[in-house]
Coordinates of C-alpha atoms in Angstrom, one line a residue:
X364 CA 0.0 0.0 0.0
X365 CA 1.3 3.2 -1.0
X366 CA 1.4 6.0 1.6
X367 CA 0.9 8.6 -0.6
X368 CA -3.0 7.5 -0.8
X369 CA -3.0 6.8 3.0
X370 CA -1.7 10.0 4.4
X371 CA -4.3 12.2 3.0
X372 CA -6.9 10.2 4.9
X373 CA -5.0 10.6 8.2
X374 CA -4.4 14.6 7.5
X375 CA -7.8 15.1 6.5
X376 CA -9.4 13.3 9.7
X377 CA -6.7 15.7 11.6
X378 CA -7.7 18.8 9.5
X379 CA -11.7 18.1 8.9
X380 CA -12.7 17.0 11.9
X381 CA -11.6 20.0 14.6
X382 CA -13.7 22.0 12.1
X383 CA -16.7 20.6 12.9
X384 CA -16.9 21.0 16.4
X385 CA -14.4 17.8 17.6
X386 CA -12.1 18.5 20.2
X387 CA -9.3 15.5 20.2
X388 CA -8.3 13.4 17.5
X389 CA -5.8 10.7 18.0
X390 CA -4.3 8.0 16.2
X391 CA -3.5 4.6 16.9
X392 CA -2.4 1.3 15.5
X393 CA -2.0 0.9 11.8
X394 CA -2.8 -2.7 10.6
X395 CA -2.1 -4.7 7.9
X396 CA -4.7 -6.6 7.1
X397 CA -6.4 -9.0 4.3
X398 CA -8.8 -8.4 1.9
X399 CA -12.2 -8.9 5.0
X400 CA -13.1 -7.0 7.9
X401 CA -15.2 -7.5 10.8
X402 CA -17.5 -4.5 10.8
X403 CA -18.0 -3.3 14.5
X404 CA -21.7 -2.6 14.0
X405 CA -21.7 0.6 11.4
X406 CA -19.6 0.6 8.5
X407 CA -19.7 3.3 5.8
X408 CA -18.1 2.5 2.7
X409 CA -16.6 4.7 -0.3
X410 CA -15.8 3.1 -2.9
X411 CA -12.5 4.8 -4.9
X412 CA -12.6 5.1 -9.0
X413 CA -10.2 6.4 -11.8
X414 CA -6.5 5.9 -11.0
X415 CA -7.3 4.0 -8.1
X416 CA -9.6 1.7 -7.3
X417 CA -11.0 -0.2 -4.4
X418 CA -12.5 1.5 -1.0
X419 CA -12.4 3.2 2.3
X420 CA -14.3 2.2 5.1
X421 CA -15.1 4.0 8.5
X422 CA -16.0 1.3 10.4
X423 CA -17.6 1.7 14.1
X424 CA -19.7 0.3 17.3
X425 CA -23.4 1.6 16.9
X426 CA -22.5 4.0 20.5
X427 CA -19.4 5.2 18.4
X428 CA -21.8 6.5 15.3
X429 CA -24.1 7.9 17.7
X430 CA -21.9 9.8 18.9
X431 CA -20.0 11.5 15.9
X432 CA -24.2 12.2 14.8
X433 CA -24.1 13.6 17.5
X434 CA -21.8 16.1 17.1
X435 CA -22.1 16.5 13.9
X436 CA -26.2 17.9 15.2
X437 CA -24.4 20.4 16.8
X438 CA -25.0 18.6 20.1
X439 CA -28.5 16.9 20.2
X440 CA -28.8 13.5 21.3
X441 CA -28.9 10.7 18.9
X442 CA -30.5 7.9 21.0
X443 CA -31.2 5.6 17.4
X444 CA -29.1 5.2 14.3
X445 CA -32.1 6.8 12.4
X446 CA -32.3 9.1 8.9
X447 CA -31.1 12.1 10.2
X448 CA -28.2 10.6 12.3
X449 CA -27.1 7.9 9.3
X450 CA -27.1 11.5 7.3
X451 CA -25.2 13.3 9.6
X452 CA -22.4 10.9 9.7
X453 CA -22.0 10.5 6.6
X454 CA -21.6 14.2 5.6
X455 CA -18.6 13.4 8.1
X456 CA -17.3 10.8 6.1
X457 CA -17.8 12.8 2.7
X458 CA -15.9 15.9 4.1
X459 CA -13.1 13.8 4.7
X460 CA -13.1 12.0 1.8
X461 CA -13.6 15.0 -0.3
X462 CA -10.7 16.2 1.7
X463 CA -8.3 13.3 1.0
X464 CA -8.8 13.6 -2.7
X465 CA -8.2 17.1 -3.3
X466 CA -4.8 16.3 -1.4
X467 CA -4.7 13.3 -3.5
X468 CA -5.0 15.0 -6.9
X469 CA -2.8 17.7 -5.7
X470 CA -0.2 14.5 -6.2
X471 CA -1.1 13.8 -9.2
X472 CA -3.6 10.5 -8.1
X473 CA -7.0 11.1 -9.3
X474 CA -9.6 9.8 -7.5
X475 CA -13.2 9.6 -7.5
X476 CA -15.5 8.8 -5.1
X477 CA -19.0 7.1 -5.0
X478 CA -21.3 8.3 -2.4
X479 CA -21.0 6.7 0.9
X480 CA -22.9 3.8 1.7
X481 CA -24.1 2.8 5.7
X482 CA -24.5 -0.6 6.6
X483 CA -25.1 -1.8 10.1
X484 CA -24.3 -5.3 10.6
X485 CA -21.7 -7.4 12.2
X486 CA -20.3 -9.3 9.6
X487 CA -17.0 -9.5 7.4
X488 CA -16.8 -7.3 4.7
X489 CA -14.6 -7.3 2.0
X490 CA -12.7 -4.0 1.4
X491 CA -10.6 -5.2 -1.7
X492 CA -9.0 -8.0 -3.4
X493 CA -5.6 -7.9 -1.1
X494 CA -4.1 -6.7 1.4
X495 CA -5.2 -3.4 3.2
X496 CA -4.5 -0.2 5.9
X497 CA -6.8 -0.1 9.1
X498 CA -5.8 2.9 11.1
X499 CA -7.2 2.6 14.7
X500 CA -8.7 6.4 15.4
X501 CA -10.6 8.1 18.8
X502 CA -12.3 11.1 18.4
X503 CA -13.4 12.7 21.3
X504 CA -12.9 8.9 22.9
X505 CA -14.9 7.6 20.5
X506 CA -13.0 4.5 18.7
X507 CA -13.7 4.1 15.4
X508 CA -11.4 2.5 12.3
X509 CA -10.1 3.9 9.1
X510 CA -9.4 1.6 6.2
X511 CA -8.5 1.7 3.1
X512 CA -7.8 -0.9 0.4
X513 CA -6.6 -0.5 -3.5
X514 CA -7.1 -3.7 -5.4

């Protein structure tokens, strides 16, 4: 996996998410991993097109999505996963990504994105067709995964 394509995900989680009302985002373990992942209750894919392909999932526990809706509502609570919350954290997740690929392009790697897509299950999921980058992330103590896979 080329870093190039994984750094602007990091930087843009670093960069997007203070705007938007989050106080602390940290970093943790980057994992190599293959191909399937165990979603943790929410995932939300983008899938990547042009000079890349493959995708990048935010995967989460249901308490951690409620949370990022949450603040992403300017502070209301988000006691279900409904509409309006699934919305909200996605936005999240497009800022990011739409973050990422100007950075991206800026490099010379064109990318485009398809519109994020929430699932809630507990599953595996296949990200690509080899091996990929999770990045373990907590925003505002809320654990969450980044990953991102290029067949």
């Amino acid at each position: 996996m080329d870093a190039r394509i994984v750094n602007p995900f990091i930087a843009a989680l670093s960069n997007i998410l203070p705007q938007l009302g989050f106080k602390n985002v940290v970093r943790g373990k980057v994992l190599m991993k293959n191909q399937f992942i165990d979603c943790l209750g929410v995932a939300i894919n983008v899938g990547l097109t042009n000079h890349v392909s493959g995708n990048v999932v935010f995967n989460m526990t249901e308490n951690s999505a409620k949370g990022l809706s949450s603040v992403m509502m300017m502070g209301a609570s988000v006691t279900q996963l409904d509409d309006l919350a699934q919305s909200a954290i996605c936005e999240m997740v497009n800022m990011v990504t739409s973050n990422a690929a100007t950075a991206l392009s800026k490099d010379g790697i064109a990318i485009k994105f398809e519109p994020p897509a929430l699932s809630q299950s507990t599953s595996k999921f296949k990200v690509c067709n080899s091996n990929f980058i999770g990045i373990e992330m907590a925003v505002d103590e809320l654990p969450f995964e980044i990953v991102i896979g290029v067949n």
